[in-house]
Coordinates of C-alpha atoms in Angstrom, one line a residue:
Chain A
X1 CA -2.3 -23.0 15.5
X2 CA 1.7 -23.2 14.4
X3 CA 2.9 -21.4 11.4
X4 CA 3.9 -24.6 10.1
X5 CA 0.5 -26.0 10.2
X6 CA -1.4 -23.3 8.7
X7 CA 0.6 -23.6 5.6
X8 CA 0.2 -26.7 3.8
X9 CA 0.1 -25.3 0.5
X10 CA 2.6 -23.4 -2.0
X11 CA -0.4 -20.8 -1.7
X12 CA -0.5 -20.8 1.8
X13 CA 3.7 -20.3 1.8
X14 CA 3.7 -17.9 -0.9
X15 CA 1.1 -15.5 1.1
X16 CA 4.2 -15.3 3.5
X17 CA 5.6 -12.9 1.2
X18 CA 5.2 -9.1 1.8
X19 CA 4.5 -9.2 -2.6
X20 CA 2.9 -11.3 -5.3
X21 CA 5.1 -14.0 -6.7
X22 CA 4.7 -12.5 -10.1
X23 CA 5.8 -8.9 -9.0
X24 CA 9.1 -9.2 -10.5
X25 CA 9.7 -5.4 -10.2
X26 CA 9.7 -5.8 -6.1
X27 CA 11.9 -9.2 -6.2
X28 CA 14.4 -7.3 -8.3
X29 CA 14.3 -4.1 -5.6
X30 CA 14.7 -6.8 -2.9
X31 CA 17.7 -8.4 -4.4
X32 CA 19.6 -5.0 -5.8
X33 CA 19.3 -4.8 -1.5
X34 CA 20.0 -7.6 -0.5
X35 CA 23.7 -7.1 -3.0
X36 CA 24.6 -4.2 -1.9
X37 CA 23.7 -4.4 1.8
X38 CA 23.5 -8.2 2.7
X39 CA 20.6 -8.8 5.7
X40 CA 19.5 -12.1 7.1
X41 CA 16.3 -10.6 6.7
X42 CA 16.5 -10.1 3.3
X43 CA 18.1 -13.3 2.4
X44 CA 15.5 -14.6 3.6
X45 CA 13.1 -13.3 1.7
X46 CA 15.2 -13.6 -1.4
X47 CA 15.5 -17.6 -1.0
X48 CA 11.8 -17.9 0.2
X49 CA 10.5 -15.8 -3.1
X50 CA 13.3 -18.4 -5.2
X51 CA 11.7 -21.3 -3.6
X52 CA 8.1 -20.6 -4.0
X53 CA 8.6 -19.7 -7.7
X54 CA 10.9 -22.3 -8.5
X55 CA 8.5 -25.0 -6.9
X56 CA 5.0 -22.9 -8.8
X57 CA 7.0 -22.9 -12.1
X58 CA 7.0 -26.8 -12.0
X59 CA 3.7 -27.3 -10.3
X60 CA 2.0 -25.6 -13.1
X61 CA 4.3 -27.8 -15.6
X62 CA 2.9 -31.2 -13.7
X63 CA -0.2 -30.3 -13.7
X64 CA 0.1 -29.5 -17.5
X65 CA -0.1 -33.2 -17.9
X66 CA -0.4 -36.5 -15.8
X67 CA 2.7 -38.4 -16.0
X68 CA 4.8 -36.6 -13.2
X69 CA 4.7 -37.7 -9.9
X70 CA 5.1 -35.6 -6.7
X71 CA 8.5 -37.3 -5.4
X72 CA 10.1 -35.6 -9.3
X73 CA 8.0 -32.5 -7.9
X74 CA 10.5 -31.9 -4.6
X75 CA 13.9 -33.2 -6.5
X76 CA 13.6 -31.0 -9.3
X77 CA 12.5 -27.7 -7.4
X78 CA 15.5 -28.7 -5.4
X79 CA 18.1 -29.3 -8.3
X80 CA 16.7 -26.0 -9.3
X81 CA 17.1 -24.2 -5.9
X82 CA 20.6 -25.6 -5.7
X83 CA 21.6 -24.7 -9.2
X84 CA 20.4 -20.5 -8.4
X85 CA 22.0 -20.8 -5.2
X86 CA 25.6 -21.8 -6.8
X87 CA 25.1 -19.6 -9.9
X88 CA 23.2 -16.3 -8.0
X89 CA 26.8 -14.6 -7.4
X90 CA 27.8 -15.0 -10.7
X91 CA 24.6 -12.5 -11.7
X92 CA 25.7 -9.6 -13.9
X93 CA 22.5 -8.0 -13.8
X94 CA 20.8 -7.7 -10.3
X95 CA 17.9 -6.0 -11.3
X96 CA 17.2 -9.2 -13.7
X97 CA 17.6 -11.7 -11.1
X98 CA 13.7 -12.7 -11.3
X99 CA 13.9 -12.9 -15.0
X100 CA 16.8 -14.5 -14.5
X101 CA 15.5 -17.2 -12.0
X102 CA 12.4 -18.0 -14.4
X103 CA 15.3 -19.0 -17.3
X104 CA 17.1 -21.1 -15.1
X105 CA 13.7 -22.7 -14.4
X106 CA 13.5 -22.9 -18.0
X107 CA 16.1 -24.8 -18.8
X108 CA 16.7 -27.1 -16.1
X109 CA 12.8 -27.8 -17.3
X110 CA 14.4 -28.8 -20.5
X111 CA 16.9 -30.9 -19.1
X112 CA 14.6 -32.6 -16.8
X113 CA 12.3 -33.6 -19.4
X114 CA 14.8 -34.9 -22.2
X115 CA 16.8 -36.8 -19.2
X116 CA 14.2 -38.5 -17.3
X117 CA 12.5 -41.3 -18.4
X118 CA 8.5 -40.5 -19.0
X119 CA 6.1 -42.5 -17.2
X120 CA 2.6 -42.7 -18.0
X121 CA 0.3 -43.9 -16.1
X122 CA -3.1 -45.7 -16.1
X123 CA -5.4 -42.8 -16.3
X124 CA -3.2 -40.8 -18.6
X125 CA -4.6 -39.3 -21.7
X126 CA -2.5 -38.9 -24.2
X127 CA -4.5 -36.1 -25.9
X128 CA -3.3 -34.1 -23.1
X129 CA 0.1 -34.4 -22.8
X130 CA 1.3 -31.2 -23.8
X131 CA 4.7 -31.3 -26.3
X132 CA 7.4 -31.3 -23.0
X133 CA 10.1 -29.5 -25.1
X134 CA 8.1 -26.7 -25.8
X135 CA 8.3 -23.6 -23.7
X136 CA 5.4 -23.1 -22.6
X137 CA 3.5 -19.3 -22.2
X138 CA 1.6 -20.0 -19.0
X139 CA 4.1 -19.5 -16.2
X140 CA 5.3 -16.1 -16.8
X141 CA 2.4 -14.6 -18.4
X142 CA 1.1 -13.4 -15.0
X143 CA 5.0 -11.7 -14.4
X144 CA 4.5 -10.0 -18.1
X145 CA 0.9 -8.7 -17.3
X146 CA 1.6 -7.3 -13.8
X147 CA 4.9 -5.3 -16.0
X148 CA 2.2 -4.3 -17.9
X149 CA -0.3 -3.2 -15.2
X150 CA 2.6 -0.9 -13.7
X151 CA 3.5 0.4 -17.1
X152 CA 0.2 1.8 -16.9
X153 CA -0.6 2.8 -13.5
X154 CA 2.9 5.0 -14.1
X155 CA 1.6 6.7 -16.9
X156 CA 0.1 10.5 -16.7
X157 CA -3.9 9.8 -16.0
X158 CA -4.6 11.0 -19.5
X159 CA -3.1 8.1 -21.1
X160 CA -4.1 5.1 -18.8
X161 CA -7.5 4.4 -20.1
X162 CA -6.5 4.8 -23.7
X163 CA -3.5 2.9 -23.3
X164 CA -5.1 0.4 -21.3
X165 CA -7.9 -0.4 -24.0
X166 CA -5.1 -0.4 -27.0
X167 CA -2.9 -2.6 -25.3
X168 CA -4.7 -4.8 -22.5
X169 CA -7.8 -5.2 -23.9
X170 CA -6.3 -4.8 -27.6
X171 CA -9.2 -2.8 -29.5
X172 CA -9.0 -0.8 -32.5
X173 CA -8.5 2.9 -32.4
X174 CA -12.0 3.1 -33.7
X175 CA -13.7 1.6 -30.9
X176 CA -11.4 3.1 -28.4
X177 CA -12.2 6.1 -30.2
X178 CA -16.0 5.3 -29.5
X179 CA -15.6 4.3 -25.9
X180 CA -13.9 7.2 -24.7
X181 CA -15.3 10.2 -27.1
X182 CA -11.9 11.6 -28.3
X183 CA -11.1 11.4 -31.4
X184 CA -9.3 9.0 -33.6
X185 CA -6.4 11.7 -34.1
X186 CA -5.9 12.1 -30.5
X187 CA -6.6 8.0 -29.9
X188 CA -3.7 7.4 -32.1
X189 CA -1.4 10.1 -30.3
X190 CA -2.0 8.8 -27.2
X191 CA -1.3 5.5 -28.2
X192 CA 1.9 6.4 -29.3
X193 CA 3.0 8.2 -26.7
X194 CA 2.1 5.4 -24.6
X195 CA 4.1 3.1 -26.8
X196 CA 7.2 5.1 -26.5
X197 CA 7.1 5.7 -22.2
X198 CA 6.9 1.8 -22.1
X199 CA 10.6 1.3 -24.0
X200 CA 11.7 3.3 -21.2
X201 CA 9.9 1.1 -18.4
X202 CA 12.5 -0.7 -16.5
X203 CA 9.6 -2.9 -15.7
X204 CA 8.8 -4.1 -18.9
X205 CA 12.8 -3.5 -20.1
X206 CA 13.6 -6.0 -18.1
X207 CA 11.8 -9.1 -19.7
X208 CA 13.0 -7.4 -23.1
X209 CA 16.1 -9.6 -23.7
X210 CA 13.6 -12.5 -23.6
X211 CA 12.2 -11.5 -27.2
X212 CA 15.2 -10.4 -29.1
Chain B
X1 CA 19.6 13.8 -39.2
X2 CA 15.8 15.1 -38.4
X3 CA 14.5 12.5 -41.6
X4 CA 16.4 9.9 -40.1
X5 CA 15.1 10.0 -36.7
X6 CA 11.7 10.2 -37.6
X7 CA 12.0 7.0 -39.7
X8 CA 13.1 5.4 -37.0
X9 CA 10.6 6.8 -34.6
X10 CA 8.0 5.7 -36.6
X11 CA 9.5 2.2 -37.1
X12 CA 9.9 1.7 -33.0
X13 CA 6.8 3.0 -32.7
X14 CA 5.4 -0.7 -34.6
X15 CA 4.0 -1.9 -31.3
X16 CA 1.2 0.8 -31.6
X17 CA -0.1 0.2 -35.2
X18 CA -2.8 -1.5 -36.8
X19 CA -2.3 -4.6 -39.2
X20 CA -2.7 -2.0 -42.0
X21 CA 0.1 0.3 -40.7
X22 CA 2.5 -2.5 -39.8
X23 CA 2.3 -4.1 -43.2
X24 CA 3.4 -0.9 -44.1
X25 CA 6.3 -0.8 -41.9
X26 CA 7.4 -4.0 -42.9
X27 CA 7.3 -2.9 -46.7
X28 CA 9.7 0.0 -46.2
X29 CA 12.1 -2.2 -43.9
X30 CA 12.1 -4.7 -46.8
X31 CA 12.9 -2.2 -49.3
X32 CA 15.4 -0.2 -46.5
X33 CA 17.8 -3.1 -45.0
X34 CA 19.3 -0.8 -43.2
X35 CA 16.3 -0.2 -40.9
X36 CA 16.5 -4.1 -39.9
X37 CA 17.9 -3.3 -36.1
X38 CA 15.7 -0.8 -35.7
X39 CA 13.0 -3.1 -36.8
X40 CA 14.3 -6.5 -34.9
X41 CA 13.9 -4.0 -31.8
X42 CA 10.8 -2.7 -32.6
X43 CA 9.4 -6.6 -33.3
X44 CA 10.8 -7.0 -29.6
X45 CA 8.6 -5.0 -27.9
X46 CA 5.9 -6.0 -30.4
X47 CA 6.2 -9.3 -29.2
X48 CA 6.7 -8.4 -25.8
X49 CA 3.7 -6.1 -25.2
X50 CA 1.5 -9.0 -26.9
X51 CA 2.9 -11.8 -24.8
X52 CA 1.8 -9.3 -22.0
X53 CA -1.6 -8.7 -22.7
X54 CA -2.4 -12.7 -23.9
X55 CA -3.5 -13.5 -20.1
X56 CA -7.1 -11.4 -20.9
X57 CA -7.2 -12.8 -24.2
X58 CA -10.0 -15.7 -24.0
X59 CA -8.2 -17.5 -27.1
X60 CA -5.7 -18.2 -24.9
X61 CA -7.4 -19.0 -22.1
X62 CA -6.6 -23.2 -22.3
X63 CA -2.8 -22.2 -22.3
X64 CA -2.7 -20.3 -19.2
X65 CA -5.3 -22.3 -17.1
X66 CA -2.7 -24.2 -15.1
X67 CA -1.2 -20.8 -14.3
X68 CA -4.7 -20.3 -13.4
X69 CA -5.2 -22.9 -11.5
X70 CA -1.8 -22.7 -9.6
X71 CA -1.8 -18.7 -8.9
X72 CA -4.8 -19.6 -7.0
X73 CA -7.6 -17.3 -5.9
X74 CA -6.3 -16.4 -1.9
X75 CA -4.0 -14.3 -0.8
X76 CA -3.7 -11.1 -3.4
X77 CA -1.5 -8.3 -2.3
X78 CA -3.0 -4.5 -3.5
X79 CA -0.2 -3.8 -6.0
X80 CA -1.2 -7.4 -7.6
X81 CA -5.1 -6.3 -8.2
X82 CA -5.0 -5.9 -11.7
X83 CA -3.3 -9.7 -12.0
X84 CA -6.1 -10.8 -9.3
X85 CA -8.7 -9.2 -11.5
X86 CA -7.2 -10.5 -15.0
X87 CA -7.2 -14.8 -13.5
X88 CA -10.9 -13.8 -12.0
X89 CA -11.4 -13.3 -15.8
X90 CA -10.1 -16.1 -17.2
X91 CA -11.8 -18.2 -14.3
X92 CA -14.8 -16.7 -15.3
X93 CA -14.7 -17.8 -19.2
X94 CA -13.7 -20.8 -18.2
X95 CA -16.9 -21.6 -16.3
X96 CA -18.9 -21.0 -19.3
X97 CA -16.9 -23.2 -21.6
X98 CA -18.0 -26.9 -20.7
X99 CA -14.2 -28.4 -22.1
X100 CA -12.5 -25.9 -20.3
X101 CA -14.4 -26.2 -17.0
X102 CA -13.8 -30.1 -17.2
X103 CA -10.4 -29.3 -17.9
X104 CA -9.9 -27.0 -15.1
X105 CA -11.2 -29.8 -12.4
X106 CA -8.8 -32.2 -13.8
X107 CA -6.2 -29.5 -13.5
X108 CA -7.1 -29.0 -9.7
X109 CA -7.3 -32.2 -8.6
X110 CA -3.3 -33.2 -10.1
X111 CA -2.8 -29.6 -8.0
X112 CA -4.2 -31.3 -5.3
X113 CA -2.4 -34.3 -5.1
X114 CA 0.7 -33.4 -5.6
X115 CA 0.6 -31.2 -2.9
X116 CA -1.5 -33.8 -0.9
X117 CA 1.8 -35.9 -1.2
X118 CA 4.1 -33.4 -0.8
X119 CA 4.9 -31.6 2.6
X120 CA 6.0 -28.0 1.3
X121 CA 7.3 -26.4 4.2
X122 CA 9.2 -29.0 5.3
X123 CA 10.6 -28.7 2.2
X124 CA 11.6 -25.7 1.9
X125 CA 13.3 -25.8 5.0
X126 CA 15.4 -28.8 3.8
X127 CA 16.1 -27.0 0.7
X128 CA 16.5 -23.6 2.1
X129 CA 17.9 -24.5 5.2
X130 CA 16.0 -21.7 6.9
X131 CA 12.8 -22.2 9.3
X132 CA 9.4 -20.7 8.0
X133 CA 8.5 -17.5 10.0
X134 CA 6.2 -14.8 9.8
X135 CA 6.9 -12.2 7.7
X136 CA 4.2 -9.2 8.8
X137 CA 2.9 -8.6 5.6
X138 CA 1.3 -5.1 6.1
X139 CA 5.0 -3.7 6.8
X140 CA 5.8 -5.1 3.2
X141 CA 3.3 -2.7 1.7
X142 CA 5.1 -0.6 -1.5
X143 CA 6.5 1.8 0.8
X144 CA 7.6 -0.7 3.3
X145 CA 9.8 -2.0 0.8
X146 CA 11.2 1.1 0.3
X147 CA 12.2 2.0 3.3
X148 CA 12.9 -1.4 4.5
X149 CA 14.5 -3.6 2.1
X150 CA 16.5 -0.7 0.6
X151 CA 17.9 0.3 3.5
X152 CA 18.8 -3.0 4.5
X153 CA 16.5 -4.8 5.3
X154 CA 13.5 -6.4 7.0
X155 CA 12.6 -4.7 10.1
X156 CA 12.8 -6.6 13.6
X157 CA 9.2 -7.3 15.5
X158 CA 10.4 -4.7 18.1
X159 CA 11.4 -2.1 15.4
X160 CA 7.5 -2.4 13.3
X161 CA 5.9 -2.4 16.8
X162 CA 7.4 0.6 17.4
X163 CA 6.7 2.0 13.9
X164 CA 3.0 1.3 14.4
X165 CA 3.2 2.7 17.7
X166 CA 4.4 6.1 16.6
X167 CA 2.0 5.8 13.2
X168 CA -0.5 5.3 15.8
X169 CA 0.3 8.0 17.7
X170 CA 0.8 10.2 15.1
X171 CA -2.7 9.5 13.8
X172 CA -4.5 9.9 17.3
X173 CA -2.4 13.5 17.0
X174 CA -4.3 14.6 13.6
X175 CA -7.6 13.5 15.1
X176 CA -6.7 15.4 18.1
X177 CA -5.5 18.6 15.7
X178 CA -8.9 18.4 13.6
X179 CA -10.9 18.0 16.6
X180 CA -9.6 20.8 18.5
X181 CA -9.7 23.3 15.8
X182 CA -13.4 22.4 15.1
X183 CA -14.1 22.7 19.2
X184 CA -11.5 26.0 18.7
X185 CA -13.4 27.9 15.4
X186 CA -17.1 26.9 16.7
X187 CA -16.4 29.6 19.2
X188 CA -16.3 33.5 18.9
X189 CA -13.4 34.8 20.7
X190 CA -14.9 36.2 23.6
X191 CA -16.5 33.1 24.4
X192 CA -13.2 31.4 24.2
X193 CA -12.3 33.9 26.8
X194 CA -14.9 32.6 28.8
X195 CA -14.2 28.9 29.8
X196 CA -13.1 28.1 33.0
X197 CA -9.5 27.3 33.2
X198 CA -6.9 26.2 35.7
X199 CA -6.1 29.9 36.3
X200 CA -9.5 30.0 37.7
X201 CA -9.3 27.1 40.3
X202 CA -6.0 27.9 41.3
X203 CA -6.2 31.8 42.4
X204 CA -6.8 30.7 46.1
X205 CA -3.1 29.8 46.0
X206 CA -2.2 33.2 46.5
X207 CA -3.9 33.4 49.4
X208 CA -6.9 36.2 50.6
X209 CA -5.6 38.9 52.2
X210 CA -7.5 40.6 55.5
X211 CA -4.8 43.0 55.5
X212 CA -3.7 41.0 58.7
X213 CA -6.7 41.8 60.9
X214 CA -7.8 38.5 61.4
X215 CA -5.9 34.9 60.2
X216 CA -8.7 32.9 61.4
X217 CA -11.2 35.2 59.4
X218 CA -8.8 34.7 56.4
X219 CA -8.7 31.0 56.3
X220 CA -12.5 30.7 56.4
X221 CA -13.3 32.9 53.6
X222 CA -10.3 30.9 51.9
X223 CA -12.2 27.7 52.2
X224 CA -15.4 29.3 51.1
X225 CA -13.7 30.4 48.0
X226 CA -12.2 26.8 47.2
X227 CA -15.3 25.2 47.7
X228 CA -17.0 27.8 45.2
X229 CA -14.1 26.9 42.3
X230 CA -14.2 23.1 43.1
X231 CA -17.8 23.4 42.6
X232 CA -17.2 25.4 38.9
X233 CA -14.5 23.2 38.2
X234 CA -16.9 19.7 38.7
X235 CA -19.4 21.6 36.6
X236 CA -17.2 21.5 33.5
X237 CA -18.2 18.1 30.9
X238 CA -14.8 19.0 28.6
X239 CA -13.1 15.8 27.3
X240 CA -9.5 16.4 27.1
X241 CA -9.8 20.2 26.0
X242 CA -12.6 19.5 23.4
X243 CA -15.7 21.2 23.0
X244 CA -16.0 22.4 26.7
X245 CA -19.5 22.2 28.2
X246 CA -20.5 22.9 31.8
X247 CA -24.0 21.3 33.8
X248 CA -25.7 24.6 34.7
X249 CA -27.0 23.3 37.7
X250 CA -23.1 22.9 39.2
X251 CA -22.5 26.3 37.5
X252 CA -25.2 27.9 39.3
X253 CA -24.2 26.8 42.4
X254 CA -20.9 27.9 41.8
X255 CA -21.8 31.2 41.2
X256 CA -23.9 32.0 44.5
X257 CA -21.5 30.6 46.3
X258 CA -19.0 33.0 45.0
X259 CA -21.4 35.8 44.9
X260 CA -21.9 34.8 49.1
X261 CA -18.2 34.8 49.8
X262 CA -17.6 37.6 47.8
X263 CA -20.3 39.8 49.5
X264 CA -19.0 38.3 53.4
X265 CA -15.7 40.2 52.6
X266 CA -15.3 43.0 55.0
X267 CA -13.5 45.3 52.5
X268 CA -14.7 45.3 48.6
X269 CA -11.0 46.3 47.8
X270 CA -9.4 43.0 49.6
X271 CA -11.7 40.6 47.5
X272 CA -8.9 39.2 45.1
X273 CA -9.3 40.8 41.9
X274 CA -9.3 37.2 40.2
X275 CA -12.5 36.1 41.8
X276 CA -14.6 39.2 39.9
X277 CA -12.9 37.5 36.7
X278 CA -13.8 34.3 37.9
X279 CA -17.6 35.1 38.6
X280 CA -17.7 37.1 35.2
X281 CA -16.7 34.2 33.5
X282 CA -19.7 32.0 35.6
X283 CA -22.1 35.0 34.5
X284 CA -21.4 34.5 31.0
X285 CA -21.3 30.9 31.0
X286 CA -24.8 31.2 32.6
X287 CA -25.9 33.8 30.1
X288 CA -25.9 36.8 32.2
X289 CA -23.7 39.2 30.0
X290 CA -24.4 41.8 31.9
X291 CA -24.1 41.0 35.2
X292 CA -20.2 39.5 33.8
X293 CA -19.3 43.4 32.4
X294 CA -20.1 44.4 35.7
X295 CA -17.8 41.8 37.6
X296 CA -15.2 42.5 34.8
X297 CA -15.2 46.2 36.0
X298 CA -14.9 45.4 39.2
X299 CA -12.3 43.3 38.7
X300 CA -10.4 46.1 36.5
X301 CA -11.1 48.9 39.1
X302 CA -9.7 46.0 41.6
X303 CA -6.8 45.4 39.6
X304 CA -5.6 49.0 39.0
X305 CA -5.2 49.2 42.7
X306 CA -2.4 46.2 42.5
X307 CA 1.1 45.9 41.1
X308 CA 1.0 41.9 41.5
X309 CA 1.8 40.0 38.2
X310 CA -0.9 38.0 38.0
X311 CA -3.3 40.9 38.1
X312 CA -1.3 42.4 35.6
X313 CA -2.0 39.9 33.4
X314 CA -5.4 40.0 34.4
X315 CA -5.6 43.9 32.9
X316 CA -4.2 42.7 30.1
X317 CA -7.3 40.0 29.7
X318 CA -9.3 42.2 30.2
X319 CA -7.9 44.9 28.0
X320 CA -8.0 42.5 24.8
X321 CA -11.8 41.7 25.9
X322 CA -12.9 45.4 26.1

């Protein structure tokens, strides 16, 4: 069976990638690389990685609501491509380029929607239309968790389960004082300790700008 | 100075506290404008670290569906297990909440067709204006990246064949190591001694000496001694130097055979000092300790009468044996 067969979805062409689409730590690696030592190989990868989250970040917009149709799907991932490829060298920061990428989406999202002219169609409910100028939380929240996940597996072991109850599964420094038999002293150390190696996570300092 | 950084320690350190312990924070920064900064950048990561951790929080569970829907359930690299794990989760909740679950289906089936009417890789290609081609995943793992793409790139089908070649190789080489050590340290010494080696099939090389009263004489007993080693050396089972066994049957034969040439020599002092070692070492394969000191001596008494190398080295074996 051809390559080009077997992939029919963005699934299928994502899982072409050596990394998960949301592993913005990896995609920024790749790209620092790919700038200071250009490789066919790695431009490759770069522009396959842009495509495949460009055209995710809009599917999951479409599929927010009904009133896109599949022809807007492959002219806007395009118009966004295009506008990355023009702007990419202009990049102060390569090690933001994924975060990067994911505002471009942002925008030209915004621009798309205020521009075009809606359509609606027959089996659209208008309870679900979701507000099209809002940003929405859903297409990067799997990028923020994964910076998350690494925060965490980078920690000494000590901290990890602490840190991951305090701030994945967000309980109380009573309860995570009860689930893990240390103290509430020592709970609260560690949490702060935690709290002060993630400012210093490139991982996680990299989608900082987003919230200032 | 001290006072001053520990205020602001304890303001960046916002992300950590409780509601009770932020309101607090916020108090002071209110009173203390000129902690705002500090504060704006300690809200930052406040808001940051939250955003991070909404994806396993079920009250937002209707917000990130069609990131749900769309990361999709196949192809999870190992680094991307604890994302994998955290959409299983929300997938999860979602089945047990009836307006979510309807929700969901209506989210897959828009997924569906507009994909359905859409022919991706084509494309991409159009957009990209490169062709789709494999990648080879498994050299992407963390490290691969490492010492791929930051050196410069992906590596060429003939370069990662040859890097699982040699990975292969090297890990054939451990097992090897391991193995051979345990075949090595299940032995005492002296039965290490013991085994048959090439030494021992090859002696024959050097010819048997008559002291040249007869060549025809010579070249019999020379054959009778190769046929006695070829018959120890078929007796040997070792794979590839590990954990050496011999069939005792073969073995036995072996040894009368040697025993028979040995006796048909005319002279006990032109039997080559290297068949003694050679039957000592069949004695003690076979058991017979004693009988294998004796052919050892001989051997020794044999070798004291030569100044040949190999017999020196001979001595020597048997020095360290004694």
């Amino acid at each position: 069976m051809s390559l080009k067969i077997e992939l029919q979805s963005l699934d299928a062409l994502a899982s072409q990638l050596p990394f998960h689409l949301d592993d913005t730590t990896e995609v920024n690696e790749v790209y620092c690389s790919y700038r200071e030592r250009p490789h066919p190989s790695t431009s490759y990868l770069i522009e396959l990685w842009t495509y495949c989250y460009i055209r995710r970040y809009y599917l999951v917009k479409f599929i927010s609501e009904s009133g896109f149709r599949s022809a807007e799907l492959d002219q806007v991932v395009e118009r966004t491509y295009q506008k990355i490829e023009r702007s990419r060298q202009q990049l102060e920061r390569n090690d933001r380029y994924a975060q990067w990428v994911s505002v471009v989406c942002k925008n030209t999202y915004l621009n798309f929607v205020t521009r075009r002219k809606y359509v609606t169609t027959l089996d659209c409910d208008s309870d679900e239309i979701v507000d099209q100028l809002e940003i929405g939380i859903s297409e990067d929240s799997g990028a923020l968790f994964l910076a998350l996940s690494r925060a965490i597996e980078k920690l000494p072991v000590f901290l990890r389960s602490v840190a991951r109850l305090r701030f994945v599964e967000d309980l109380s420094y009573e309860e995570i004082s009860r689930l893990t038999g240390k103290s509430i002293p020592t709970v609260r150390s560690y949490v702060h300790k935690t709290g002060r190696r993630f400012r210093s996570d490139s991982g996680l300092v990299a989608f900082r700008d987003w919230y200032e | 100075m001290d006072e001053q950084s520990n205020i602001e320690e304890w303001i960046l350190d916002y992300c950590a506290y409780d509601e009770l312990e932020k309101q607090q924070v916020e108090k002071f920064v209110e009173e203390h404008e000129q902690w705002e900064p500090v504060f704006q950048s300690a809200r930052s990561w406040d808001a940051l670290l939250a955003s991070a951790r909404n994806l396993v929080d079920p009250d937002y569970d209707e917000a990130h569906l069609p990131y749900a829907v769309v990361a999709g359930l196949g192809f999870w690299p190992r680094r991307a297990r604890t994302l994998q794990q955290a959409v299983e989760r929300v997938h999860r909740r979602v089945e047990k909440n009836e307006s979510l679950f309807e929700l969901r289906t209506r989210l897959k089936q828009r997924k569906n067709t507009l994909e359905s009417e859409s022919f991706v890789v084509e494309h991409f290609e159009k957009v990209t204006g490169h062709q789709i081609r494999a990648i080879g995943r498994r050299e992407w793992d963390r490290r691969g990246v490492s010492n791929q793409v930051l050196s410069g790139g992906v590596a060429s089908t003939g370069l990662v064949f040859a890097r699982k070649l040699v990975r292969g190789f090297t890990l054939l080489a451990g097992v090897y190591v391991v193995l051979f050590a345990a075949s090595t340290l299940r032995e005492s010494p002296l039965e290490r001694m013991a085994h048959l080696t090439t030494e021992d099939f090859t002696w024959t090389q050097l010819g048997v000496s008559t002291r040249g009263a007869d060549p025809a004489w010579e070249r019999i007993m020379l054959n009778r001694y190769e046929e006695a080693l070829q018959l120890a050396q078929s007796s040997s089972l070792s794979f590839i130097g590990l954990f050496p066994t011999y069939r005792m049957d073969k073995l036995r034969r072996a040894r009368t055979l040697l025993q028979r040439t040995i006796g048909n020599q005319a002279k006990r002092e032109l039997v080559p000092s290297a068949a003694y070692l050679t039957l000592a070492k069949l004695h003690f394969l076979l058991g017979d300790r004693l009988r294998s000191i004796d052919a050892l001596r001989e051997a020794l008494r044999l070798n004291s009468y030569s100044s040949d190398r190999y017999d020196m080295d001979l001595a020597e074996q048997f020095n360290e044996m004694f």
